[in-house]
Short mmCIF file of C-alpha atoms in Angstrom, two decimals:
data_model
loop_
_atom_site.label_atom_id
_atom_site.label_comp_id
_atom_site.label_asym_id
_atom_site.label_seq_id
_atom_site.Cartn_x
_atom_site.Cartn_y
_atom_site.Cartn_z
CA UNK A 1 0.00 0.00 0.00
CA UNK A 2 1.58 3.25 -0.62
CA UNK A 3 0.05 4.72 2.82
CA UNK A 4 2.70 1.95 4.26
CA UNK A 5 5.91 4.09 2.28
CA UNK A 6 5.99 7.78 3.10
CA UNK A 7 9.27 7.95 1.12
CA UNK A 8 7.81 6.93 -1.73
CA UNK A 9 4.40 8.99 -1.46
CA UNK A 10 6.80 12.04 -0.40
CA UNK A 11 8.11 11.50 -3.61
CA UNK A 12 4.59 10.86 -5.17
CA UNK A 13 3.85 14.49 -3.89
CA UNK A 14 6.48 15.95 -5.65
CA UNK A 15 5.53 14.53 -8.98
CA UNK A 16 2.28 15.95 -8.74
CA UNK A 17 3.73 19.36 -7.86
CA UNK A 18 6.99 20.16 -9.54
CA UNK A 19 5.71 18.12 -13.25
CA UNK A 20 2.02 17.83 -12.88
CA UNK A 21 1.75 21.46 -12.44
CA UNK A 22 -1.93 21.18 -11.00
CA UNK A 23 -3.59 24.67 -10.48
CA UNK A 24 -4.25 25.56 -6.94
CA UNK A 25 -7.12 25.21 -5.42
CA UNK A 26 -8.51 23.67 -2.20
CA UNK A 27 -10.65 20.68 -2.93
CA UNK A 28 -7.24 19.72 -2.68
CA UNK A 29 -6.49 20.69 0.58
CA UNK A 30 -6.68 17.58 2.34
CA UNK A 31 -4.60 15.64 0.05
CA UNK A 32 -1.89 18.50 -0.53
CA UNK A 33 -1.79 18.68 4.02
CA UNK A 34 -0.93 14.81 4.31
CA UNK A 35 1.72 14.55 1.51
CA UNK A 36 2.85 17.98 2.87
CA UNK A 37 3.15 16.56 6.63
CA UNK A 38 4.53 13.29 5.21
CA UNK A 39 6.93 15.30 2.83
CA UNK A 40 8.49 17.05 5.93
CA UNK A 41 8.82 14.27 7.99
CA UNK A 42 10.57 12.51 5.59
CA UNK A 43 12.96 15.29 5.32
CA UNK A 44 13.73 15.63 9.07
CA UNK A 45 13.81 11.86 9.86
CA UNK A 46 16.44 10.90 7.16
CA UNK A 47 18.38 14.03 7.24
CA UNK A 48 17.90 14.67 3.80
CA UNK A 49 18.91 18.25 3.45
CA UNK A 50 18.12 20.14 0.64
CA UNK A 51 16.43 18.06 -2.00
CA UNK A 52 12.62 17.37 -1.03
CA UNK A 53 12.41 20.79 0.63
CA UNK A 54 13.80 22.86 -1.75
CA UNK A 55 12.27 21.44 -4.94
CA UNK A 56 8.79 21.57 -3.10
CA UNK A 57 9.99 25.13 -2.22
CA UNK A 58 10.91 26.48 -5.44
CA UNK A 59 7.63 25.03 -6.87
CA UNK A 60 5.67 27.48 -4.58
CA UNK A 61 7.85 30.35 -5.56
CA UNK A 62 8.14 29.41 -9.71
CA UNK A 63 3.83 29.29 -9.65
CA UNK A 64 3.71 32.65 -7.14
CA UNK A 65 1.77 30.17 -5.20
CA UNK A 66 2.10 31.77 -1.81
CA UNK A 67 -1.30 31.47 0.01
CA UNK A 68 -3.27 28.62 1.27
CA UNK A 69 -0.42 26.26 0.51
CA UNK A 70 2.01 28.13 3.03
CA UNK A 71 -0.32 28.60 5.46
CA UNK A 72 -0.32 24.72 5.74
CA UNK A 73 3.48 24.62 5.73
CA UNK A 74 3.91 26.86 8.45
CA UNK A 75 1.21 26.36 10.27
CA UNK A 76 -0.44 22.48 9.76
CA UNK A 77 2.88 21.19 10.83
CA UNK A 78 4.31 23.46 13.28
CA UNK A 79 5.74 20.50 15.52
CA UNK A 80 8.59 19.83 13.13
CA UNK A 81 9.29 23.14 12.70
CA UNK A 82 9.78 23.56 15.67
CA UNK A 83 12.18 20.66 15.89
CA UNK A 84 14.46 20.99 12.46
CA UNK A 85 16.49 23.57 12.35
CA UNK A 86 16.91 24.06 8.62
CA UNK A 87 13.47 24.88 8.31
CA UNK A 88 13.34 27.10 11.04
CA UNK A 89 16.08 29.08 9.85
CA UNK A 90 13.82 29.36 6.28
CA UNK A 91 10.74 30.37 8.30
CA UNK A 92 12.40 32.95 10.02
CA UNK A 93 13.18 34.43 6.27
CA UNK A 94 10.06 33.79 5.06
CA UNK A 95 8.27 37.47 5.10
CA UNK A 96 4.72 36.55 6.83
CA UNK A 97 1.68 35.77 5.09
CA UNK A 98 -0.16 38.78 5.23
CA UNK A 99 -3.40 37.94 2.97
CA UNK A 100 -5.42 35.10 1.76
CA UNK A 101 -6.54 35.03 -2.01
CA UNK A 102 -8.31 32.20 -3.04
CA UNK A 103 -10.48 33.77 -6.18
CA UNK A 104 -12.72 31.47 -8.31
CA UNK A 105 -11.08 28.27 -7.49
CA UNK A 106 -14.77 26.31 -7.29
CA UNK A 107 -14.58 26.08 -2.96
CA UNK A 108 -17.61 24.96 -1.39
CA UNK A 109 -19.09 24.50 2.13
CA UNK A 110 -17.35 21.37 2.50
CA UNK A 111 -13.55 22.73 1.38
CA UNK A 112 -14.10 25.89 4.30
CA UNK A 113 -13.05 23.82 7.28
CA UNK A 114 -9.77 23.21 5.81
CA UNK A 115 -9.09 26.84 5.19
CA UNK A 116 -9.96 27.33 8.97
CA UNK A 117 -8.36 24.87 10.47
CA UNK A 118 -5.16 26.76 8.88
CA UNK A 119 -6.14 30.17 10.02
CA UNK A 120 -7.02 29.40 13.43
CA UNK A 121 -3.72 28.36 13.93
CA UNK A 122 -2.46 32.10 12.18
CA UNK A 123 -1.90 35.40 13.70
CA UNK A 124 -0.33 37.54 10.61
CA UNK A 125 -2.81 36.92 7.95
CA UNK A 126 -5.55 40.71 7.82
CA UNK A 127 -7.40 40.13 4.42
CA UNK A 128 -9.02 36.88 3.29
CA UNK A 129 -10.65 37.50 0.10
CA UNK A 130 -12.41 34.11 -1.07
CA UNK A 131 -14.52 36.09 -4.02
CA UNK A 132 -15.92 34.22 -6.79
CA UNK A 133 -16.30 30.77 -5.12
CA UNK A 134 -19.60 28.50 -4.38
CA UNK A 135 -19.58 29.18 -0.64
CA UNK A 136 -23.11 28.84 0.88
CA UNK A 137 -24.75 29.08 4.44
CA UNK A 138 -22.65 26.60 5.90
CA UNK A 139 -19.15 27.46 4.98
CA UNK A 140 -20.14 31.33 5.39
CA UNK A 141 -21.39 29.64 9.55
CA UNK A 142 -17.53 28.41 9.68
CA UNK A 143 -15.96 31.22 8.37
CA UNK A 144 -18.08 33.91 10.69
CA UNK A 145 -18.15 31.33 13.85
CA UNK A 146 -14.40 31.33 13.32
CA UNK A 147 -14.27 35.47 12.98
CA UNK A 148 -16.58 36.21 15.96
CA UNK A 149 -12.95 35.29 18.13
CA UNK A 150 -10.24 36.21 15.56
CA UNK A 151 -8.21 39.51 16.32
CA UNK A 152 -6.25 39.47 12.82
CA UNK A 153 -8.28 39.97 9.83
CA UNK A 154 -9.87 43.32 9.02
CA UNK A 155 -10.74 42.40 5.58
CA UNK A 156 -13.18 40.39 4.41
CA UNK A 157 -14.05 39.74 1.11
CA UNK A 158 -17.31 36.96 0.41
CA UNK A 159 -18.41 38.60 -3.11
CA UNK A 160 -19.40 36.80 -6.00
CA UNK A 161 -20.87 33.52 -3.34
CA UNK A 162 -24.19 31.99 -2.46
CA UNK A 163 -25.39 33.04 0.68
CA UNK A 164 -28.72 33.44 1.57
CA UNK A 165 -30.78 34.29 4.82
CA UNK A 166 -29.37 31.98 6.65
CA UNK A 167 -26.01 32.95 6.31
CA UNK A 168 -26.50 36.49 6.29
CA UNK A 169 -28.22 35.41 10.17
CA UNK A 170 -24.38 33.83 10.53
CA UNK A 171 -22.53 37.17 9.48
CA UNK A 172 -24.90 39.33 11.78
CA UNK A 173 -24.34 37.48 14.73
CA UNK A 174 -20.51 37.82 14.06
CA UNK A 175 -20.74 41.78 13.58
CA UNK A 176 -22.36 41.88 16.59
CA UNK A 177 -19.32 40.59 18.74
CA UNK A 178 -16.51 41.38 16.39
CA UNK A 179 -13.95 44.54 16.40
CA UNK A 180 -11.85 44.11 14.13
CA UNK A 181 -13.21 44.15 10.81
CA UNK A 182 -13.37 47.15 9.04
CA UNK A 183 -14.42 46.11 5.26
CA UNK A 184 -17.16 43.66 4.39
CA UNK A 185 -18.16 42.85 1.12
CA UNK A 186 -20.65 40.28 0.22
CA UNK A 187 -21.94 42.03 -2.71
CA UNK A 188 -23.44 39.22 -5.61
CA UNK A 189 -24.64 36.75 -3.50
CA UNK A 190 -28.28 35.68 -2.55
CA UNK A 191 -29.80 37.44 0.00
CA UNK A 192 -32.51 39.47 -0.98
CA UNK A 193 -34.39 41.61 1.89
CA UNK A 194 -34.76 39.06 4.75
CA UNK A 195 -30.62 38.50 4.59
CA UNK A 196 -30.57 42.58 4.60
CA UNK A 197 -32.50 42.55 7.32
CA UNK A 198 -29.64 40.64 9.24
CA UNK A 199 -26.90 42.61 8.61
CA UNK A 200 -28.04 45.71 9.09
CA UNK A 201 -29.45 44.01 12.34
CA UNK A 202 -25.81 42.95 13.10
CA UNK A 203 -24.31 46.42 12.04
CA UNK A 204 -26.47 48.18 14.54
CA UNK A 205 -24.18 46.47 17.29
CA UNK A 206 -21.04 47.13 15.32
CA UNK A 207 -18.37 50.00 15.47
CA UNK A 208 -15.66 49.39 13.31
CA UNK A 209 -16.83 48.62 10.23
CA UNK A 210 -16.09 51.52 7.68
CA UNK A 211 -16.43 49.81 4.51
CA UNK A 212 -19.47 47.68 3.55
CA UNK A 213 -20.41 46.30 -0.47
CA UNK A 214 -23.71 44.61 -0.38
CA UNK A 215 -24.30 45.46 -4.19
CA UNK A 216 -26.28 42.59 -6.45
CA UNK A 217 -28.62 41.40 -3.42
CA UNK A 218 -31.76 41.88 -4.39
CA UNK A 219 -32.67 44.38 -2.25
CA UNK A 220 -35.79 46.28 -2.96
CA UNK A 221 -37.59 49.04 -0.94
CA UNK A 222 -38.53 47.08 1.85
CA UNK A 223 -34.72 46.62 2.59
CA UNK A 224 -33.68 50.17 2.00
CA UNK A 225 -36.08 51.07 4.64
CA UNK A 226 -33.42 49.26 6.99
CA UNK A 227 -30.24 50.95 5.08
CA UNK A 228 -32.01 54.30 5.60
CA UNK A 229 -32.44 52.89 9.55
CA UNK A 230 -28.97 52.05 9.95
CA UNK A 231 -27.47 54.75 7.67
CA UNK A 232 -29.38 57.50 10.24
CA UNK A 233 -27.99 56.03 13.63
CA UNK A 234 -24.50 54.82 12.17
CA UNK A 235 -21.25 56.98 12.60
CA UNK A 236 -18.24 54.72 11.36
CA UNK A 237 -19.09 53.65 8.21
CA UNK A 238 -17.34 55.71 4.98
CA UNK A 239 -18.30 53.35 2.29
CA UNK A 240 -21.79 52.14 1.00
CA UNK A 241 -22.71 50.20 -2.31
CA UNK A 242 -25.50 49.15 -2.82
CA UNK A 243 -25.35 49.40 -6.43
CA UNK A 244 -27.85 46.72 -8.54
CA UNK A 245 -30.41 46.23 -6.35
CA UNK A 246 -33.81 46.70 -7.11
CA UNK A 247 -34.18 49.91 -5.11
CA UNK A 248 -37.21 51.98 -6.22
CA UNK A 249 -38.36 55.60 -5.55
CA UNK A 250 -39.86 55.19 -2.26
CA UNK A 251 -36.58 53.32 -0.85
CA UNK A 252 -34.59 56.49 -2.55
CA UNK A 253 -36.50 58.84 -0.19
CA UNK A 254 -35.86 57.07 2.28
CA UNK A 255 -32.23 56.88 2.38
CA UNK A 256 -31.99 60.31 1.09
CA UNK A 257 -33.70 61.26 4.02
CA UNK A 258 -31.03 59.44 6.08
CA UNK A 259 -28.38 60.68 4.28
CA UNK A 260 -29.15 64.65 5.28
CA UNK A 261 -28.46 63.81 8.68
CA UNK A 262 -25.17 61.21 8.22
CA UNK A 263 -21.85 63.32 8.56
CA UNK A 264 -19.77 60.23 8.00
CA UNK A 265 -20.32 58.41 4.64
CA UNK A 266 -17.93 59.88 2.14
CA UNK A 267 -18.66 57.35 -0.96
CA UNK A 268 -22.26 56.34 -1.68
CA UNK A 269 -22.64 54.10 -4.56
CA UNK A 270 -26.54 53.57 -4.96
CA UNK A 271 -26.09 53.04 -9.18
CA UNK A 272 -28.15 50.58 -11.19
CA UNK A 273 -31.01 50.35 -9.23
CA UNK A 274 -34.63 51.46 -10.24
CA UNK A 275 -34.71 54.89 -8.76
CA UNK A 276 -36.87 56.62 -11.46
CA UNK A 277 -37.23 60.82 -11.22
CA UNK A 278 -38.22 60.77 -7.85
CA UNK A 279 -35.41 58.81 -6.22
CA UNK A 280 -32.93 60.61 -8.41
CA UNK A 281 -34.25 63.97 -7.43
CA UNK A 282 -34.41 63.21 -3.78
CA UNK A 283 -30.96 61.78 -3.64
CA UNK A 284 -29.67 65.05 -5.23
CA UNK A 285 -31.36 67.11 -2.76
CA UNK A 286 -29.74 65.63 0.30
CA UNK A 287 -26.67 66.90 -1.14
CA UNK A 288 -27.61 70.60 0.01
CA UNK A 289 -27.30 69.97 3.19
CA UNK A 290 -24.93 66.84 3.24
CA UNK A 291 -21.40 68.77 2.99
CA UNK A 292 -19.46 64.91 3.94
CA UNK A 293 -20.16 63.01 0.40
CA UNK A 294 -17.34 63.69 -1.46
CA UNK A 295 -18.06 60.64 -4.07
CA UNK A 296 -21.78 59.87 -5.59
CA UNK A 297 -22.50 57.02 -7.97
CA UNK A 298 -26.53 56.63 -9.74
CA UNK A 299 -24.00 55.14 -12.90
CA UNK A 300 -25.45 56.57 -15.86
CA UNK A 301 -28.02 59.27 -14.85
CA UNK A 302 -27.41 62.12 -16.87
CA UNK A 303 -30.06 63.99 -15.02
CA UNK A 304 -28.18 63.51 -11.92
CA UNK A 305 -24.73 64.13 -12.91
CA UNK A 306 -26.58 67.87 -14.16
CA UNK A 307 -27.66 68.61 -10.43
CA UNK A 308 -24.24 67.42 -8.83
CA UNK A 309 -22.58 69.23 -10.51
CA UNK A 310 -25.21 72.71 -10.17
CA UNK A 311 -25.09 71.87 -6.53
CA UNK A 312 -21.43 71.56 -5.38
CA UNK A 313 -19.63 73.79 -7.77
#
């Protein structure tokens, strides 16, 4: 059996790195962590110096592959690190991983726990951007269970997913606890008024959030109402979109309304939605007495681009 050889499914491992050349991506994580912890073993046990490591090493430099895959070298087998001093003297080289990009590599619910296993276990790593992926209620309640506690990341990107109610219920109940997020985005993802409903629920405890993209929700009036809510009692946040929705008139108002008395918001994106003349001409006449809003997008109003520009030079 070749679980019985490590050698030989060390060596198995590097095949399938350094000649396979198999794009990253972590319904592969499992697999890559074993032959990873096996590979290192195999080079402390038999003092085998340079080879193993440094071929597996130059691999992750030649493909810029710098993530998720040294996250579980440095972290997934921190024992023998610890105990060979060859690699220690690499890791403390190594400049820190200071960001997670893992964009449209197909990761679903059941890949997540991997990813978190590795960044429980991290302390350097502020941004994790996992944008363009098929992450759904489930993987967004490990990924928001596991922020409620983390200190580290500030960054958070979730666009371009598939969560719904139920995880938007997951990310309010983080927001409510968490301090050290500032940017959220989880524009293009599923969660129509009842998920807005949760995270502007969750916001309302929150403090350090300055930069939220909830564009592409399918948000309609009935959810602005709530934007309007939190936009009225909120002073941290500098950055709104919510851009494509299906905002009409009456939800226009209503934020407009909101945004006479904000003195914080300095970039309002609110384009492609279904204003009409009513919500355009209310949004433009917050701007007399809002002097904070430094940066206005309705994308493609001509009408509106007139007024701005009448009203603030």
């Amino acid at each position: 059996m070749l679980g019985d050889y490590p050698l030989v499914k060390a060596l198995v491992f590097e095949f399938w790195m350094i000649y396979m050349k198999l794009p990253q991506n972590t319904n592969v994580l499992s697999f890559q962590k074993q032959y990873l912890h096996d590979l290192f073993a195999i080079y402390q046990q038999n003092n085998m110096k340079d080879k193993l490591f440094d071929n597996m090493i130059s691999y992750y430099k030649l493909y810029d592959i710098s993530s998720i895959s040294l996250l579980l070298i440095l972290q997934d087998i921190e024992e023998i690190i610890k105990s060979s001093s060859n690699i220690s003297t690499w890791v403390r080289t190594y400049s820190p991983l200071t960001s997670i990009n893992i964009i449209d590599s197909s990761i679903r619910d059941v890949d997540v726990c991997a990813l978190i296993e590795c960044l429980s276990k991290n302390t350097t790593v502020t941004a994790l951007n996992l944008k363009e992926n098929e992450i759904g209620d489930m993987g967004a309640k490990e990924i928001f269970e596991f922020l409620k506690s983390n200190t580290f990341i500030a960054d958070v990107n979730l666009d371009s997913n598939s969560l719904r109610t139920k995880g938007a219920q997951y990310v309010s109940e983080c927001l409510k606890v968490n301090t050290t997020i500032t940017s959220l985005n989880i524009g293009s993802n599923r969660l129509n008024n009842n998920g807005a409903h949760y995270i502007f629920e969750g916001l309302a405890y929150n403090s350090t959030i300055t930069d939220l993209n909830i564009e592409s929700n399918d948000i309609s009036n009935k959810g602005a109402e709530e934007i309007a809510q939190f936009i009225l009692k909120n002073s941290t946040l500098k950055t709104l979109n919510i851009a494509v929705n299906k905002i009409g008139g009456a939800g226009a108002v209503a934020i407009s309304e909101a945004l006479k008395l904000n003195e914080t918001i300095t970039s309002f994106n609110i384009g492609y939605n279904e204003l009409g003349d009513a919500g355009i001409i209310a949004i433009s006449h917050c701007l007399k007495q809002n002097t904070t809003l430094t940066f206005i997008d309705l994308e493609c109003s001509f009408v509106f681009l007139i007024v701005f520009k009448t009203i603030r030079l």
